[in-house]
Amino acid sequence: MTHRFLRAGLKTIASVSGLERAQGSCFGRHLSRPADALICRRRLRREGFPRRFGFAGLALGLGLGLAPGLAPGAPNVAWAGAAPAGAPAGVQVQTPWFRYLLASIPAGGYMTLENNGAGPAVLTGAQSPGCGMLMMHRTETVGGTDRMVRVEKVNIPAHGKLRFAPGGYHLMCMEPKMHPGQAVPVTLHFADGSRITVRFIVRGANGTPEAPGAAKD
Amino acid sequence: MRGAISLALAGGLTATARPAAFAAAAQTIDVRGLVPALAFAATDAQSGKTVTAAAFRGKIVLLYLGYTNCPDVCPLTLHNIALILHRLGKDRADVRVLFVTVDPNRDSLAVLRRYTALFAPEIIGLRLGPNQLARLARRYRLAYSVSPATASHPYEVLHSSAVYVFDRTGAARLLIPSLASATPDLPGTTADLERLLHGSSAGLLGRLTRHF
Ligand SMILES: [Cu+2]
């Protein structure tokens, strides 16, 4: 009964929006084989965001409406975190913080990079004594699904800003050795060989620097 | 049932037309009558025992798929849910949030329990076996995939952003496409839940009283 219910809905929508192939390869399957997952992802990308969809297409299509918080002009709490020694001319780091959850779970690192220089600055990596391995990631939202992808370098345009913010770019602190309330040093490496060491404020699960009225941990 | 669905779709039921019927939040979709009722059997991370949808009758239920090794988008979603619960005040006692792991091989019950407790006491970690998980995801058209690490690729997990909302009877009512946003519509989503909690527009009477 339930299956008929779903199939009836699915079929109608698939014929309208052409989602059938994407549905067939992506939905309701445990895509544990990497090959399947890859096919699914490619299809999701190709099918894109359907203009017209019903319930069966919702999960597939709607997430694209909400892009990660990378827009310029986002809340920008001034925090003089940048140590100028060795930094690329004009690059400043604002509001650096980690969201620490559990010792066994990676902590996400966030900040706003501001490049006041005349040329682009390219962030190529980061390291911290509080992290074990520290990687750069970006959450990719495609067809209503989220996943994290590794990023090798991040470009901060001249006279521009780039945000590492929840739902978008983040540092992956793989083995966090830290506690909320601490400040953990992180060294950012740039393509020109320069580096900045910044102290990241450690916040708990519900801690964010942007929401002063928000629930505190 | 089949007839009802076809009719609804043929009648031009689109995501843009539908929210006006119920949802206050800009992105929320009214899925009443389109999505099956809440049904599952899972292991409750808190008690270690099997729990079914029947245990949540009488509560407003939010359903979200994620995994604990998710330091970015899952915490963002759960944090925003915690903010919504905070806005609900006393009413939060009638809300339960089901955080279903799509990565049961790595997520032990203990980790799942500790992870959900970080955000709010109303958030309940659930673990299903691979087949049951696949069935649940299919039932609600939620996507997920787990790709174990290979020589060239790291361990990778993909999951739907969506959060479903079920009413006190277990009927599916709302679909929030994503709360993994830096600018979620917290007042609108809270208002949607409040309306479900107080049932003001649950019936014809509610709809009429809003118009007069
Ligand atoms: Cu990541």
Short mmCIF file of C-alpha atoms in Angstrom, two decimals, chain A residues 1-10 12-13 23 26-34 37-38 40-41 44 52-56 58-60 62-63 65-69 99-108 110 138-139 141 144-150 163 165-170 172 205-208 211 213-215, chain B residues 1-2 5-6 9-15 27 29 31 33-36 64 67-73 75-80 82-83 86 102 104-105 111 114-115 118-120 130 133-135 137-148 150 153-154 156-162 164 175 177-183:
data_model
loop_
_atom_site.label_atom_id
_atom_site.label_comp_id
_atom_site.label_asym_id
_atom_site.label_seq_id
_atom_site.Cartn_x
_atom_site.Cartn_y
_atom_site.Cartn_z
CA MET A 1 0.00 0.00 0.00
CA THR A 2 2.75 2.37 0.99
CA HIS A 3 4.85 1.36 -1.96
CA ARG A 4 2.00 1.87 -4.35
CA PHE A 5 1.38 5.24 -2.80
CA LEU A 6 4.98 6.26 -3.40
CA ARG A 7 5.32 4.74 -6.82
CA ALA A 8 2.21 6.47 -8.05
CA GLY A 9 3.57 9.81 -6.90
CA LEU A 10 7.04 9.13 -8.16
CA THR A 12 3.93 11.19 -12.17
CA ILE A 13 6.71 13.47 -11.11
CA GLN A 23 15.92 8.81 -8.55
CA CYS A 26 20.30 7.74 -5.85
CA PHE A 27 17.21 7.33 -3.76
CA GLY A 28 16.39 4.73 -1.22
CA ARG A 29 19.51 2.76 -1.87
CA HIS A 30 22.37 2.13 0.41
CA LEU A 31 25.06 3.37 -1.91
CA SER A 32 27.95 1.68 -0.20
CA ARG A 33 29.72 0.86 -3.42
CA PRO A 34 31.85 3.84 -4.43
CA ALA A 37 27.79 6.72 -5.24
CA LEU A 38 29.79 8.29 -8.05
CA CYS A 40 24.54 9.02 -8.28
CA ARG A 41 26.51 12.20 -7.76
CA LEU A 44 22.47 14.64 -9.39
CA ARG A 52 8.78 22.01 -11.22
CA PHE A 53 8.62 19.18 -8.79
CA GLY A 54 6.39 17.41 -6.36
CA PHE A 55 7.18 15.68 -3.14
CA ALA A 56 9.41 13.03 -4.67
CA LEU A 58 11.75 17.85 -3.05
CA ALA A 59 14.61 16.17 -1.28
CA LEU A 60 16.49 16.15 -4.55
CA LEU A 62 15.31 22.03 -2.67
CA GLY A 63 18.66 22.19 -0.97
CA GLY A 65 17.91 27.13 -2.78
CA LEU A 66 20.07 27.64 0.26
CA ALA A 67 23.65 28.30 -0.58
CA PRO A 68 26.38 28.07 2.04
CA GLY A 69 27.05 31.25 3.98
CA ARG A 99 33.21 24.10 16.94
CA TYR A 100 34.35 21.36 19.30
CA LEU A 101 31.98 18.42 19.73
CA LEU A 102 33.71 15.30 21.08
CA ALA A 103 37.33 14.23 21.17
CA SER A 104 36.55 11.40 18.74
CA ILE A 105 34.87 13.68 16.19
CA PRO A 106 36.58 16.26 13.97
CA ALA A 107 36.14 19.88 14.98
CA GLY A 108 35.18 22.40 12.29
CA TYR A 110 35.86 28.86 10.85
CA ARG A 138 34.10 22.63 1.75
CA THR A 139 30.56 21.39 2.21
CA THR A 141 25.28 21.09 -1.41
CA GLY A 144 19.39 18.74 -1.68
CA THR A 145 22.24 16.62 -0.36
CA ASP A 146 25.32 17.63 1.60
CA ARG A 147 28.79 16.19 1.56
CA MET A 148 32.27 17.42 2.35
CA VAL A 149 35.02 17.67 -0.22
CA ARG A 150 38.69 18.30 0.37
CA ARG A 163 34.49 33.23 4.77
CA ALA A 165 31.58 29.43 7.71
CA PRO A 166 29.31 26.55 8.76
CA GLY A 167 27.80 24.96 5.66
CA GLY A 168 30.68 26.06 3.43
CA TYR A 169 34.47 26.21 3.72
CA HIS A 170 35.81 24.84 6.97
CA MET A 172 38.77 19.87 9.51
CA ALA A 205 28.19 22.49 19.95
CA ASN A 206 25.79 25.42 20.20
CA GLY A 207 28.40 28.16 20.26
CA THR A 208 28.65 30.61 17.40
CA ALA A 211 24.51 35.00 17.54
CA GLY A 213 21.31 35.96 21.81
CA ALA A 214 21.76 32.33 20.85
CA ALA A 215 21.86 29.43 23.26
CA MET B 1 -4.95 6.86 -2.38
CA ARG B 2 -3.37 6.59 -5.80
CA ILE B 5 -1.97 11.68 -5.43
CA SER B 6 -2.40 11.89 -9.18
CA LEU B 9 -0.10 16.55 -8.89
CA ALA B 10 -2.22 17.09 -11.94
CA GLY B 11 -3.73 20.07 -10.19
CA GLY B 12 -0.44 21.90 -10.49
CA LEU B 13 0.81 21.25 -7.00
CA THR B 14 4.16 22.96 -6.96
CA ALA B 15 6.58 23.97 -4.29
CA GLN B 27 11.27 27.67 2.47
CA ILE B 29 6.78 22.97 2.17
CA VAL B 31 3.53 17.94 2.47
CA GLY B 33 -1.22 13.98 2.32
CA LEU B 34 1.81 13.58 0.09
CA VAL B 35 4.25 11.81 2.35
CA PRO B 36 3.58 8.63 4.35
CA TYR B 64 16.80 14.38 10.08
CA TYR B 67 26.16 11.09 11.05
CA THR B 68 28.37 12.00 13.98
CA ASN B 69 31.64 12.32 12.07
CA CYS B 70 29.98 15.31 10.49
CA PRO B 71 31.54 18.41 12.03
CA ASP B 72 30.03 21.02 9.74
CA VAL B 73 26.57 20.65 8.28
CA PRO B 75 26.02 20.57 13.83
CA LEU B 76 24.77 23.57 11.88
CA THR B 77 21.39 21.89 11.39
CA LEU B 78 21.16 20.59 14.96
CA HIS B 79 22.25 23.96 16.35
CA ASN B 80 19.51 25.69 14.36
CA ALA B 82 18.27 23.88 19.18
CA LEU B 83 17.60 27.58 18.53
CA HIS B 86 14.71 27.59 22.55
CA VAL B 102 23.29 7.07 7.92
CA PRO B 104 25.69 2.97 11.47
CA ASN B 105 28.96 1.12 10.93
CA VAL B 111 28.80 8.23 20.43
CA ARG B 114 26.78 11.88 23.43
CA TYR B 115 26.66 13.72 20.12
CA LEU B 118 25.47 18.25 22.99
CA PHE B 119 22.72 20.16 21.20
CA ALA B 120 19.45 19.63 23.08
CA PRO B 130 21.43 -1.16 6.64
CA LEU B 133 17.77 2.44 7.02
CA ALA B 134 17.40 2.02 3.26
CA ARG B 135 13.69 1.41 3.72
CA ALA B 137 15.18 6.67 3.42
CA ARG B 138 13.14 5.35 0.54
CA ARG B 139 9.89 5.92 2.35
CA TYR B 140 10.69 9.62 2.67
CA ARG B 141 12.75 9.97 -0.50
CA LEU B 142 15.81 10.94 1.45
CA ALA B 143 19.21 10.30 -0.09
CA TYR B 144 22.35 9.05 1.57
CA SER B 145 25.49 7.21 0.65
CA VAL B 146 28.54 5.97 2.50
CA SER B 147 31.73 5.34 0.57
CA PRO B 148 34.42 3.68 2.68
CA THR B 150 39.97 3.58 -0.71
CA HIS B 153 39.47 8.49 -1.84
CA PRO B 154 38.79 9.32 1.81
CA GLU B 156 32.86 9.91 2.36
CA VAL B 157 29.27 10.36 3.45
CA LEU B 158 26.49 12.11 1.57
CA HIS B 159 23.04 12.79 3.04
CA SER B 160 19.91 14.81 2.41
CA SER B 161 19.69 18.26 3.95
CA ALA B 162 15.95 17.94 4.53
CA TYR B 164 10.61 16.39 7.92
CA LEU B 175 9.32 19.50 4.78
CA PRO B 177 14.45 21.62 2.71
CA SER B 178 17.45 22.62 4.80
CA LEU B 179 18.35 24.09 8.16
CA ALA B 180 22.03 23.97 7.23
CA SER B 181 22.02 27.65 6.52
CA ALA B 182 23.78 30.61 8.06
CA THR B 183 20.51 32.51 7.73
#
